[in-house]
Amino acid sequence: MVKKKELIGQTQSKIFDAATEVFEEKGYTGARMQEIADRAGINKALLHYYFRTKDQLFMAVFQVLLKRMLDKILSIFNEEATFKEKMRRFLDEHIEFLIKNPRLPIFLLNEISRNPELAEGLKETLQYGQIRDLIYDKHSKELKGYGIKKSDMPQLMITIVGMSVFPVAARDMMAIVMPQMNENRKFNAFMQERKEFAAGFIMTALKNRKK
Amino acid sequence: MVKKKELIGQTQSKIFDAATEVFEEKGYTGARMQEIADRAGINKALLHYYFRTKDQLFMAVFQVLLKRMLDKILSIFNEEATFKEKMRRFLDEHIEFLIKNPRLPIFLLNEISRNPELAEGLKETLQYGQIRDLIYDKHSKELKGYGIKKSDMPQLMITIVGMSVFPVAARDMMAIVMPQMNENRKFNAFMQERKEFAAGFIMTALKNRKK
DNA sequence: TCTATCTTTGACCAACTAGTTAAATTAATT
DNA sequence: AATTAATTTAACTAGTTGGTCAAAGATAGA
């Protein structure tokens, strides 16, 4: 027999999963509490019983997804390895992550840009705010060897992250110009290929950079 | 005295501008016909007189904005110049364009990803679908010299476009990790700097690419 | 000036939305 | 088995939304 407390957990997590799906697909303004309830297999009143308002439910989902994304980006850079190795591992793992979560980037980008306060909570976390300096200091010798100054770090970091995120976020738009992108099989092949292309591209640019 | 026909044009374009603003800010689902009417300085019934439904108004705005974006991307590549020169000009002009239209990328990306049929109309335009081949054929010698095969074009093109678009689209998210991005002055300086950074980065990667 | 047509409006409506409530059901405790 | 507490539901509400309509106002041509 299923215990009540397990059911709570089950129900709550069913709601959470359903809400994640719907919010990712439709965004905050496009999401409907009724649809979330339907997909969770419960009714609307129970939804409001667990999460009093749409805002509360959205916040819970959003915080988790944003943290998941940032941690995925940052965790690799906390390990012990050369910058070059970290970058390769980042592109490998992040692209795998994005293939499994293709709607996540646009969802996050869109919601944050429409309501920047959503990110306020995480900004306070010191861990995130100074990451640029931490990464640079850890690899200053290697990076200086590539002609990268501390002030170049934003350019470099955004370039690396953009290499993996942009193709996923812009897929449907780029597909206008490159119809192959519409086929899932071809797009996945493109993303697999991108791991090596991006890593090689960046390393070549760094190694031969004018100093 | 203002002629009636001029007024029509004025009203219609006031509606169009207001709708562009509101849709860009709030997206389709977040936009309100009442707010569009208010910003255009008219009432809701007149709004529906000129554009019968929200969908019709949205479509009109969306088509114009999508075309504006794609033309900006593609026009430069139709000119006569080396690939290298075109890429530099593209980054210069596209970044300027994006500084003036900072909400445009997220708006387009978001709406297209939520409803890919929005792009169907433009896909038919042969001009767009085969652009990859056209560009390659025009510069095949130069690109082969960089070790770029025709099958590498999607990777290269998405890399170039992402260099300019991603920082604008991901600004508020990257600002969590790099708080400087929040200040408009610093962000604009970053984007100005990016013209040279991106162009230099890409050319270095191309010139030293393993063949 | 009169008339036919095109514009503009305030008031309205039906459908939908987030959120509430009170009562029914289920589970845990004694 | 009875009591208590937690869980689930159908039915409802108040506010918002896109869209309509009939009538008033403005314009150009005769």
PDB file of C-alpha atoms in Angstrom, chain B:
ATOM      1  CA  MET B   1      -5.274  70.866 -42.075  1.00  0.00           C
ATOM      2  CA  VAL B   2      -4.388  67.213 -41.930  1.00  0.00           C
ATOM      3  CA  LYS B   3      -5.864  65.137 -44.731  1.00  0.00           C
ATOM      4  CA  LYS B   4      -7.871  62.049 -43.906  1.00  0.00           C
ATOM      5  CA  LYS B   5      -5.645  59.727 -45.905  1.00  0.00           C
ATOM      6  CA  GLU B   6      -2.591  60.971 -44.072  1.00  0.00           C
ATOM      7  CA  LEU B   7      -4.378  60.378 -40.820  1.00  0.00           C
ATOM      8  CA  ILE B   8      -5.138  56.813 -41.822  1.00  0.00           C
ATOM      9  CA  GLY B   9      -1.499  56.251 -42.450  1.00  0.00           C
ATOM     10  CA  GLN B  10      -0.652  57.981 -39.196  1.00  0.00           C
ATOM     11  CA  THR B  11      -3.125  55.970 -37.188  1.00  0.00           C
ATOM     12  CA  GLN B  12      -2.158  52.691 -38.776  1.00  0.00           C
ATOM     13  CA  SER B  13       1.501  53.336 -38.224  1.00  0.00           C
ATOM     14  CA  LYS B  14       0.901  54.552 -34.678  1.00  0.00           C
ATOM     15  CA  ILE B  15      -0.882  51.252 -34.035  1.00  0.00           C
ATOM     16  CA  PHE B  16       1.896  49.340 -35.697  1.00  0.00           C
ATOM     17  CA  ASP B  17       4.595  51.047 -33.657  1.00  0.00           C
ATOM     18  CA  ALA B  18       2.692  50.617 -30.415  1.00  0.00           C
ATOM     19  CA  ALA B  19       2.048  46.951 -31.190  1.00  0.00           C
ATOM     20  CA  THR B  20       5.712  46.432 -31.999  1.00  0.00           C
ATOM     21  CA  GLU B  21       6.681  47.898 -28.642  1.00  0.00           C
ATOM     22  CA  VAL B  22       4.196  45.892 -26.634  1.00  0.00           C
ATOM     23  CA  PHE B  23       4.756  42.585 -28.415  1.00  0.00           C
ATOM     24  CA  GLU B  24       8.528  42.959 -28.109  1.00  0.00           C
ATOM     25  CA  GLU B  25       8.243  43.706 -24.407  1.00  0.00           C
ATOM     26  CA  LYS B  26       5.575  41.229 -23.408  1.00  0.00           C
ATOM     27  CA  GLY B  27       5.464  38.606 -26.148  1.00  0.00           C
ATOM     28  CA  TYR B  28       2.260  37.461 -27.823  1.00  0.00           C
ATOM     29  CA  THR B  29       0.642  35.887 -24.777  1.00  0.00           C
ATOM     30  CA  GLY B  30       1.684  38.708 -22.450  1.00  0.00           C
ATOM     31  CA  ALA B  31       0.581  41.520 -24.744  1.00  0.00           C
ATOM     32  CA  ARG B  32      -2.809  43.165 -24.188  1.00  0.00           C
ATOM     33  CA  MET B  33      -4.853  44.762 -26.924  1.00  0.00           C
ATOM     34  CA  GLN B  34      -5.885  47.448 -24.434  1.00  0.00           C
ATOM     35  CA  GLU B  35      -2.278  48.390 -23.784  1.00  0.00           C
ATOM     36  CA  ILE B  36      -1.526  48.586 -27.489  1.00  0.00           C
ATOM     37  CA  ALA B  37      -4.541  50.856 -27.965  1.00  0.00           C
ATOM     38  CA  ASP B  38      -3.464  53.039 -25.034  1.00  0.00           C
ATOM     39  CA  ARG B  39       0.088  53.450 -26.316  1.00  0.00           C
ATOM     40  CA  ALA B  40      -1.210  54.250 -29.775  1.00  0.00           C
ATOM     41  CA  GLY B  41      -3.513  56.888 -28.233  1.00  0.00           C
ATOM     42  CA  ILE B  42      -6.700  55.331 -29.577  1.00  0.00           C
ATOM     43  CA  ASN B  43      -9.360  53.040 -28.212  1.00  0.00           C
ATOM     44  CA  LYS B  44      -9.717  49.327 -28.538  1.00  0.00           C
ATOM     45  CA  ALA B  45     -12.535  49.328 -31.076  1.00  0.00           C
ATOM     46  CA  LEU B  46     -10.426  51.328 -33.505  1.00  0.00           C
ATOM     47  CA  LEU B  47      -7.608  48.893 -33.004  1.00  0.00           C
ATOM     48  CA  HIS B  48      -9.934  46.064 -34.061  1.00  0.00           C
ATOM     49  CA  TYR B  49     -11.160  48.182 -36.955  1.00  0.00           C
ATOM     50  CA  TYR B  50      -7.666  48.351 -38.442  1.00  0.00           C
ATOM     51  CA  PHE B  51      -6.519  44.851 -37.476  1.00  0.00           C
ATOM     52  CA  ARG B  52      -9.468  42.574 -36.942  1.00  0.00           C
ATOM     53  CA  THR B  53      -7.857  40.254 -34.416  1.00  0.00           C
ATOM     54  CA  LYS B  54      -4.866  40.088 -32.118  1.00  0.00           C
ATOM     55  CA  ASP B  55      -3.472  37.328 -34.323  1.00  0.00           C
ATOM     56  CA  GLN B  56      -3.685  39.470 -37.443  1.00  0.00           C
ATOM     57  CA  LEU B  57      -1.972  42.384 -35.740  1.00  0.00           C
ATOM     58  CA  PHE B  58       0.685  40.120 -34.305  1.00  0.00           C
ATOM     59  CA  MET B  59       1.351  38.489 -37.656  1.00  0.00           C
ATOM     60  CA  ALA B  60       1.775  41.843 -39.348  1.00  0.00           C
ATOM     61  CA  VAL B  61       4.270  42.986 -36.715  1.00  0.00           C
ATOM     62  CA  PHE B  62       6.066  39.667 -36.532  1.00  0.00           C
ATOM     63  CA  GLN B  63       6.607  39.311 -40.270  1.00  0.00           C
ATOM     64  CA  VAL B  64       8.114  42.773 -40.496  1.00  0.00           C
ATOM     65  CA  LEU B  65      10.432  42.223 -37.546  1.00  0.00           C
ATOM     66  CA  LEU B  66      11.579  38.785 -38.669  1.00  0.00           C
ATOM     67  CA  LYS B  67      12.260  40.049 -42.159  1.00  0.00           C
ATOM     68  CA  ARG B  68      14.134  43.044 -40.756  1.00  0.00           C
ATOM     69  CA  MET B  69      16.359  40.745 -38.718  1.00  0.00           C
ATOM     70  CA  LEU B  70      17.068  38.265 -41.509  1.00  0.00           C
ATOM     71  CA  ASP B  71      17.693  40.944 -44.101  1.00  0.00           C
ATOM     72  CA  LYS B  72      20.135  42.625 -41.771  1.00  0.00           C
ATOM     73  CA  ILE B  73      21.960  39.325 -41.419  1.00  0.00           C
ATOM     74  CA  LEU B  74      21.888  38.377 -45.088  1.00  0.00           C
ATOM     75  CA  SER B  75      22.156  41.654 -47.006  1.00  0.00           C
ATOM     76  CA  ILE B  76      25.833  42.068 -46.245  1.00  0.00           C
ATOM     77  CA  PHE B  77      26.643  38.660 -47.645  1.00  0.00           C
ATOM     78  CA  ASN B  78      25.132  39.620 -51.011  1.00  0.00           C
ATOM     79  CA  GLU B  79      27.680  42.366 -51.572  1.00  0.00           C
ATOM     80  CA  GLU B  80      30.992  42.103 -53.348  1.00  0.00           C
ATOM     81  CA  ALA B  81      33.887  41.564 -50.973  1.00  0.00           C
ATOM     82  CA  THR B  82      36.035  38.827 -49.487  1.00  0.00           C
ATOM     83  CA  PHE B  83      34.501  36.573 -46.875  1.00  0.00           C
ATOM     84  CA  LYS B  84      36.796  38.087 -44.291  1.00  0.00           C
ATOM     85  CA  GLU B  85      35.695  41.616 -45.138  1.00  0.00           C
ATOM     86  CA  LYS B  86      32.038  40.633 -45.154  1.00  0.00           C
ATOM     87  CA  MET B  87      32.358  39.003 -41.758  1.00  0.00           C
ATOM     88  CA  ARG B  88      33.914  42.121 -40.265  1.00  0.00           C
ATOM     89  CA  ARG B  89      31.219  44.319 -41.793  1.00  0.00           C
ATOM     90  CA  PHE B  90      28.546  41.935 -40.605  1.00  0.00           C
ATOM     91  CA  LEU B  91      29.757  42.040 -37.011  1.00  0.00           C
ATOM     92  CA  ASP B  92      30.083  45.831 -37.101  1.00  0.00           C
ATOM     93  CA  GLU B  93      26.672  46.498 -38.561  1.00  0.00           C
ATOM     94  CA  HIS B  94      24.797  43.717 -36.847  1.00  0.00           C
ATOM     95  CA  ILE B  95      26.060  44.697 -33.422  1.00  0.00           C
ATOM     96  CA  GLU B  96      25.042  48.308 -34.092  1.00  0.00           C
ATOM     97  CA  PHE B  97      21.631  47.039 -35.187  1.00  0.00           C
ATOM     98  CA  LEU B  98      21.286  44.920 -32.050  1.00  0.00           C
ATOM     99  CA  ILE B  99      22.266  47.787 -29.752  1.00  0.00           C
ATOM    100  CA  LYS B 100      19.341  49.717 -31.252  1.00  0.00           C
ATOM    101  CA  ASN B 101      16.999  46.676 -31.105  1.00  0.00           C
ATOM    102  CA  PRO B 102      18.022  44.869 -27.935  1.00  0.00           C
ATOM    103  CA  ARG B 103      14.698  43.090 -27.381  1.00  0.00           C
ATOM    104  CA  LEU B 104      14.351  41.858 -30.938  1.00  0.00           C
ATOM    105  CA  PRO B 105      16.406  38.632 -30.720  1.00  0.00           C
ATOM    106  CA  ILE B 106      14.662  37.233 -27.671  1.00  0.00           C
ATOM    107  CA  PHE B 107      11.283  38.197 -29.014  1.00  0.00           C
ATOM    108  CA  LEU B 108      11.878  36.433 -32.323  1.00  0.00           C
ATOM    109  CA  LEU B 109      13.586  33.411 -30.809  1.00  0.00           C
ATOM    110  CA  ASN B 110      10.869  32.981 -28.246  1.00  0.00           C
ATOM    111  CA  GLU B 111       7.896  33.345 -30.579  1.00  0.00           C
ATOM    112  CA  ILE B 112       9.368  31.143 -33.305  1.00  0.00           C
ATOM    113  CA  SER B 113      10.323  28.420 -30.867  1.00  0.00           C
ATOM    114  CA  ARG B 114       6.821  28.437 -29.406  1.00  0.00           C
ATOM    115  CA  ASN B 115       5.215  28.372 -32.826  1.00  0.00           C
ATOM    116  CA  PRO B 116       7.571  27.298 -35.621  1.00  0.00           C
ATOM    117  CA  GLU B 117       4.855  27.780 -38.260  1.00  0.00           C
ATOM    118  CA  LEU B 118       5.426  31.510 -37.858  1.00  0.00           C
ATOM    119  CA  ALA B 119       8.510  31.133 -39.993  1.00  0.00           C
ATOM    120  CA  GLU B 120       6.827  29.032 -42.691  1.00  0.00           C
ATOM    121  CA  GLY B 121       6.023  32.025 -44.833  1.00  0.00           C
ATOM    122  CA  LEU B 122       9.642  33.071 -45.134  1.00  0.00           C
ATOM    123  CA  LYS B 123      10.983  29.566 -45.601  1.00  0.00           C
ATOM    124  CA  GLU B 124       9.341  29.397 -49.021  1.00  0.00           C
ATOM    125  CA  THR B 125      11.395  32.356 -50.145  1.00  0.00           C
ATOM    126  CA  LEU B 126      14.128  30.619 -52.087  1.00  0.00           C
ATOM    127  CA  GLN B 127      16.414  33.518 -51.303  1.00  0.00           C
ATOM    128  CA  TYR B 128      16.763  32.304 -47.736  1.00  0.00           C
ATOM    129  CA  GLY B 129      16.769  28.533 -48.053  1.00  0.00           C
ATOM    130  CA  GLN B 130      19.823  28.203 -50.220  1.00  0.00           C
ATOM    131  CA  ILE B 131      21.840  31.021 -48.762  1.00  0.00           C
ATOM    132  CA  ARG B 132      24.351  28.626 -47.263  1.00  0.00           C
ATOM    133  CA  ASP B 133      25.306  27.242 -50.673  1.00  0.00           C
ATOM    134  CA  LEU B 134      25.296  30.658 -52.305  1.00  0.00           C
ATOM    135  CA  ILE B 135      27.687  32.069 -49.739  1.00  0.00           C
ATOM    136  CA  TYR B 136      29.955  29.069 -49.927  1.00  0.00           C
ATOM    137  CA  ASP B 137      30.105  29.014 -53.719  1.00  0.00           C
ATOM    138  CA  LYS B 138      30.914  32.707 -53.827  1.00  0.00           C
ATOM    139  CA  HIS B 139      33.856  32.272 -51.465  1.00  0.00           C
ATOM    140  CA  SER B 140      34.763  28.627 -51.967  1.00  0.00           C
ATOM    141  CA  LYS B 141      38.401  29.358 -52.688  1.00  0.00           C
ATOM    142  CA  GLU B 142      38.915  31.576 -49.663  1.00  0.00           C
ATOM    143  CA  LEU B 143      36.953  29.252 -47.378  1.00  0.00           C
ATOM    144  CA  LYS B 144      38.765  26.139 -48.586  1.00  0.00           C
ATOM    145  CA  GLY B 145      41.958  27.998 -47.785  1.00  0.00           C
ATOM    146  CA  TYR B 146      40.686  28.194 -44.196  1.00  0.00           C
ATOM    147  CA  GLY B 147      39.919  24.469 -44.225  1.00  0.00           C
ATOM    148  CA  ILE B 148      36.170  25.095 -44.333  1.00  0.00           C
ATOM    149  CA  LYS B 149      34.201  22.548 -46.348  1.00  0.00           C
ATOM    150  CA  LYS B 150      30.663  23.166 -47.535  1.00  0.00           C
ATOM    151  CA  SER B 151      29.445  20.850 -44.802  1.00  0.00           C
ATOM    152  CA  ASP B 152      31.154  23.078 -42.228  1.00  0.00           C
ATOM    153  CA  MET B 153      29.113  26.118 -43.245  1.00  0.00           C
ATOM    154  CA  PRO B 154      26.300  25.652 -40.728  1.00  0.00           C
ATOM    155  CA  GLN B 155      28.824  25.457 -37.884  1.00  0.00           C
ATOM    156  CA  LEU B 156      30.637  28.557 -39.114  1.00  0.00           C
ATOM    157  CA  MET B 157      27.528  30.616 -39.829  1.00  0.00           C
ATOM    158  CA  ILE B 158      25.913  29.855 -36.504  1.00  0.00           C
ATOM    159  CA  THR B 159      29.173  30.687 -34.782  1.00  0.00           C
ATOM    160  CA  ILE B 160      29.370  34.079 -36.475  1.00  0.00           C
ATOM    161  CA  VAL B 161      25.735  35.000 -35.877  1.00  0.00           C
ATOM    162  CA  GLY B 162      25.909  33.761 -32.297  1.00  0.00           C
ATOM    163  CA  MET B 163      28.895  35.999 -31.654  1.00  0.00           C
ATOM    164  CA  SER B 164      26.720  39.077 -32.100  1.00  0.00           C
ATOM    165  CA  VAL B 165      23.289  37.833 -31.104  1.00  0.00           C
ATOM    166  CA  PHE B 166      24.004  35.736 -28.027  1.00  0.00           C
ATOM    167  CA  PRO B 167      25.385  38.516 -25.801  1.00  0.00           C
ATOM    168  CA  VAL B 168      22.268  40.607 -26.440  1.00  0.00           C
ATOM    169  CA  ALA B 169      19.858  37.722 -25.972  1.00  0.00           C
ATOM    170  CA  ALA B 170      21.580  36.364 -22.870  1.00  0.00           C
ATOM    171  CA  ARG B 171      22.542  39.686 -21.320  1.00  0.00           C
ATOM    172  CA  ASP B 172      20.342  39.488 -18.230  1.00  0.00           C
ATOM    173  CA  MET B 173      21.267  35.894 -17.573  1.00  0.00           C
ATOM    174  CA  MET B 174      24.977  36.447 -17.973  1.00  0.00           C
ATOM    175  CA  ALA B 175      24.597  39.445 -15.674  1.00  0.00           C
ATOM    176  CA  ILE B 176      24.026  37.023 -12.803  1.00  0.00           C
ATOM    177  CA  VAL B 177      27.596  35.896 -13.221  1.00  0.00           C
ATOM    178  CA  MET B 178      28.931  39.241 -14.477  1.00  0.00           C
ATOM    179  CA  PRO B 179      27.147  42.097 -12.695  1.00  0.00           C
ATOM    180  CA  GLN B 180      28.842  44.707 -14.927  1.00  0.00           C
ATOM    181  CA  MET B 181      26.448  43.673 -17.664  1.00  0.00           C
ATOM    182  CA  ASN B 182      23.620  45.352 -15.798  1.00  0.00           C
ATOM    183  CA  GLU B 183      24.973  48.847 -16.389  1.00  0.00           C
ATOM    184  CA  ASN B 184      23.966  50.104 -19.814  1.00  0.00           C
ATOM    185  CA  ARG B 185      27.161  52.088 -20.243  1.00  0.00           C
ATOM    186  CA  LYS B 186      29.346  49.080 -19.541  1.00  0.00           C
ATOM    187  CA  PHE B 187      27.228  46.768 -21.625  1.00  0.00           C
ATOM    188  CA  ASN B 188      27.414  49.100 -24.615  1.00  0.00           C
ATOM    189  CA  ALA B 189      31.170  49.335 -24.193  1.00  0.00           C
ATOM    190  CA  PHE B 190      31.252  45.544 -24.084  1.00  0.00           C
ATOM    191  CA  MET B 191      29.307  45.335 -27.343  1.00  0.00           C
ATOM    192  CA  GLN B 192      31.550  47.899 -29.040  1.00  0.00           C
ATOM    193  CA  GLU B 193      34.571  45.936 -27.906  1.00  0.00           C
ATOM    194  CA  ARG B 194      32.937  42.782 -29.178  1.00  0.00           C
ATOM    195  CA  LYS B 195      33.046  43.918 -32.807  1.00  0.00           C
ATOM    196  CA  GLU B 196      36.828  43.642 -32.805  1.00  0.00           C
ATOM    197  CA  PHE B 197      37.021  40.736 -30.365  1.00  0.00           C
ATOM    198  CA  ALA B 198      34.671  38.547 -32.383  1.00  0.00           C
ATOM    199  CA  ALA B 199      36.131  39.425 -35.769  1.00  0.00           C
ATOM    200  CA  GLY B 200      39.676  38.868 -34.532  1.00  0.00           C
ATOM    201  CA  PHE B 201      38.709  35.672 -32.744  1.00  0.00           C
ATOM    202  CA  ILE B 202      37.035  34.160 -35.790  1.00  0.00           C
ATOM    203  CA  MET B 203      39.751  35.167 -38.234  1.00  0.00           C
ATOM    204  CA  THR B 204      42.481  33.791 -36.002  1.00  0.00           C
ATOM    205  CA  ALA B 205      40.590  30.518 -35.682  1.00  0.00           C
ATOM    206  CA  LEU B 206      40.078  30.317 -39.444  1.00  0.00           C
ATOM    207  CA  LYS B 207      43.583  31.244 -40.520  1.00  0.00           C
ATOM    208  CA  ASN B 208      45.187  28.680 -38.229  1.00  0.00           C
ATOM    209  CA  ARG B 209      42.674  25.919 -38.703  1.00  0.00           C
ATOM    210  CA  LYS B 210      43.960  22.417 -39.278  1.00  0.00           C
ATOM    211  CA  LYS B 211      43.052  21.288 -42.768  1.00  0.00           C
TER     212      LYS B 211
END
